[in-house]
C-alpha cells in the first residue's frame, strides 16, 4: 500500500526563517577594492567579537562618505565567497526598481533604528535557537523579498525586530536582494 505525503510545503516566510539570518551591522570602514573599480570592501560591526568584511558592487551608487558609519542589513549566514582575492562574509541588502532588469538601480537599506547585531526576522517568527548553516546565494535569491509601501516583506510578513521594520525610502514598492 502506497502512503501519501500529507505535509504541506513551507511558506516563503517559513523557508526564510529556517534558512536565512539577517542582522543589522554598522559600517566602520569603507575601502575601494584594489582589483575592482565597482567594488567596495566594507568592514562591519555586526555585534561579534571580530569585525566582518563584505565586498559589495555599490561604487556607482554611493560614495565612501555616504556609507561610513551607517547601519545596514546583511545576510549574515550567506556562504562566504572570494571577490578578486578578497573574502566576503555576507552581503548587504538593497532595494531596486522592479522595472530595472539591467541592475542599474540600488538603494542600500539603511537601518539606524537597529543596534549592530540585531537579528531581523519576518513578523510572527522567532529567530532559530540553533545556529543555521550557510545559505547559498541562489537559495537566498529564490526567496521573494520585496518592499511594499516602503516596508521590507516576505510573503506578507514585515521583516524587523520588536515591531520595528526595515524600510526603504526610494524604492518603496520594489524588489530586495
Coordinates of C-alpha atoms in Angstrom, one line a residue:
X1 CA 0.0 0.0 0.0
X2 CA 1.4 3.4 -1.0
X3 CA 1.2 6.2 1.5
X4 CA 0.8 9.8 0.5
X5 CA 2.9 12.6 1.9
X6 CA 0.4 14.9 3.6
X7 CA 2.9 17.5 4.9
X8 CA 2.4 20.9 3.5
X9 CA 5.3 22.7 1.8
X10 CA 6.7 25.6 3.8
X11 CA 5.6 29.1 3.1
X12 CA 8.3 31.5 1.8
X13 CA 8.4 33.2 5.2
X14 CA 8.9 29.8 7.0
X15 CA 11.5 28.8 4.5
X16 CA 13.3 32.2 5.0
X17 CA 13.2 31.8 8.8
X18 CA 14.7 28.3 8.5
X19 CA 17.5 29.3 6.2
X20 CA 18.4 33.0 6.5
X21 CA 19.9 35.1 9.2
X22 CA 19.6 38.9 8.7
X23 CA 21.5 41.2 11.0
X24 CA 21.9 44.9 11.5
X25 CA 25.6 45.9 11.1
X26 CA 27.4 49.2 11.3
X27 CA 29.9 50.2 8.6
X28 CA 33.2 51.0 10.4
X29 CA 35.4 51.3 7.3
X30 CA 35.0 51.6 3.5
X31 CA 37.8 50.8 1.1
X32 CA 37.9 50.8 -2.7
X33 CA 38.7 47.2 -3.8
X34 CA 42.1 47.2 -5.4
X35 CA 41.1 44.8 -8.1
X36 CA 37.6 46.1 -8.9
X37 CA 36.5 49.6 -9.8
X38 CA 32.8 48.9 -8.9
X39 CA 33.6 47.1 -5.6
X40 CA 33.9 48.4 -2.0
X41 CA 35.3 46.4 0.8
X42 CA 33.1 47.2 3.8
X43 CA 34.3 46.4 7.4
X44 CA 31.3 45.9 9.7
X45 CA 30.5 45.7 13.3
X46 CA 27.8 43.0 13.3
X47 CA 27.8 42.6 17.1
X48 CA 30.5 39.9 17.0
X49 CA 33.9 40.0 18.8
X50 CA 35.7 40.5 15.4
X51 CA 34.8 42.8 12.6
X52 CA 33.2 41.2 9.5
X53 CA 34.2 42.1 5.9
X54 CA 31.9 42.1 2.9
X55 CA 32.5 43.0 -0.7
X56 CA 29.8 44.9 -2.5
X57 CA 29.4 46.3 -6.0
X58 CA 27.8 49.6 -4.9
X59 CA 30.5 52.1 -6.0
X60 CA 28.3 53.5 -8.8
X61 CA 25.6 54.3 -6.3
X62 CA 27.3 55.5 -3.1
X63 CA 30.4 57.4 -2.1
X64 CA 32.5 56.2 0.8
X65 CA 31.3 59.2 2.9
X66 CA 27.6 58.3 2.3
X67 CA 28.3 54.8 3.7
X68 CA 30.7 55.4 6.6
X69 CA 29.1 55.0 10.0
X70 CA 25.8 53.9 8.6
X71 CA 23.9 50.8 9.7
X72 CA 22.8 48.3 7.1
X73 CA 21.2 44.9 6.8
X74 CA 23.4 42.0 6.0
X75 CA 22.7 38.4 5.0
X76 CA 24.8 37.1 7.9
X77 CA 25.0 33.4 7.0
X78 CA 25.5 33.8 3.3
X79 CA 28.1 31.3 2.1
X80 CA 31.5 33.2 2.0
X81 CA 32.9 33.9 -1.4
X82 CA 36.0 35.5 -2.8
X83 CA 35.8 38.6 -5.0
X84 CA 39.0 39.2 -6.8
X85 CA 41.1 37.8 -4.0
X86 CA 39.1 39.3 -1.1
X87 CA 36.8 37.1 1.1
X88 CA 33.3 38.4 1.5
X89 CA 31.4 37.1 4.6
X90 CA 27.9 38.1 3.8
X91 CA 26.0 40.5 1.6
X92 CA 24.2 43.8 2.2
X93 CA 20.5 44.1 1.3
X94 CA 19.4 46.7 -1.2
X95 CA 16.1 47.6 -2.8
X96 CA 15.7 48.3 -6.5
X97 CA 13.2 49.4 -9.1
X98 CA 11.2 46.4 -10.1
X99 CA 11.2 47.6 -13.8
X100 CA 15.0 47.6 -13.8
X101 CA 16.2 44.4 -15.5
X102 CA 19.7 45.8 -16.1
X103 CA 20.5 46.2 -12.4
X104 CA 21.1 50.0 -12.7
X105 CA 19.2 50.9 -9.5
X106 CA 20.2 50.4 -5.9
X107 CA 19.0 51.6 -2.6
X108 CA 21.0 50.2 0.3
X109 CA 18.6 49.5 3.2
X110 CA 19.9 51.7 6.0
X111 CA 18.6 50.8 9.4
X112 CA 19.6 53.4 12.0
X113 CA 16.7 52.1 14.2
X114 CA 18.6 48.8 14.9
X115 CA 21.7 48.3 17.0
X116 CA 24.5 46.3 15.4
X117 CA 23.9 42.6 15.9
X118 CA 20.1 42.8 16.0
X119 CA 18.6 39.8 14.3
X120 CA 15.8 40.7 11.8
X121 CA 13.0 38.2 11.2
X122 CA 9.7 38.1 9.5
X123 CA 6.9 39.2 11.9
X124 CA 5.3 36.3 13.7
X125 CA 8.5 34.2 13.7
X126 CA 11.3 33.9 16.2
X127 CA 15.0 33.5 15.4
X128 CA 16.1 29.9 15.3
X129 CA 17.7 28.7 18.5
X130 CA 20.3 26.6 16.7
X131 CA 23.0 28.0 14.5
X132 CA 21.9 27.9 10.9
X133 CA 24.2 26.6 8.2
X134 CA 25.4 28.8 5.4
X135 CA 22.8 29.7 2.7
X136 CA 24.0 29.6 -0.9
X137 CA 23.3 32.8 -2.9
X138 CA 20.9 31.0 -5.3
X139 CA 18.8 29.7 -2.4
X140 CA 18.7 33.2 -0.9
X141 CA 17.7 34.9 -4.1
X142 CA 15.0 32.3 -4.7
X143 CA 13.2 33.7 -1.6
X144 CA 11.0 36.6 -2.7
X145 CA 11.9 39.7 -0.6
X146 CA 10.3 42.9 -1.6
X147 CA 9.2 46.4 -0.4
X148 CA 5.6 47.2 0.0
X149 CA 4.7 50.8 0.8
X150 CA 8.3 51.2 2.0
X151 CA 8.5 48.2 4.3
X152 CA 10.5 45.1 3.5
X153 CA 8.4 41.9 3.5
X154 CA 8.4 38.3 2.5
X155 CA 5.1 36.5 1.9
X156 CA 3.1 39.3 3.5
X157 CA 5.3 39.3 6.7
X158 CA 7.1 42.5 7.5
X159 CA 10.8 42.0 8.4
X160 CA 12.3 43.6 11.5
X161 CA 12.6 43.2 15.3
X162 CA 10.2 44.0 18.1
X163 CA 7.6 45.7 15.9
X164 CA 10.1 47.9 14.1
X165 CA 10.7 47.2 10.5
X166 CA 13.3 47.5 7.7
X167 CA 12.3 50.3 5.4
X168 CA 13.1 51.7 2.0
X169 CA 12.8 55.4 1.1
X170 CA 13.3 55.4 -2.7
X171 CA 12.1 52.1 -4.0
X172 CA 9.0 51.8 -1.8
X173 CA 7.4 49.1 -4.0
X174 CA 10.2 47.0 -5.5
X175 CA 12.5 44.0 -5.2
X176 CA 15.1 43.4 -2.5
X177 CA 18.2 41.4 -2.8

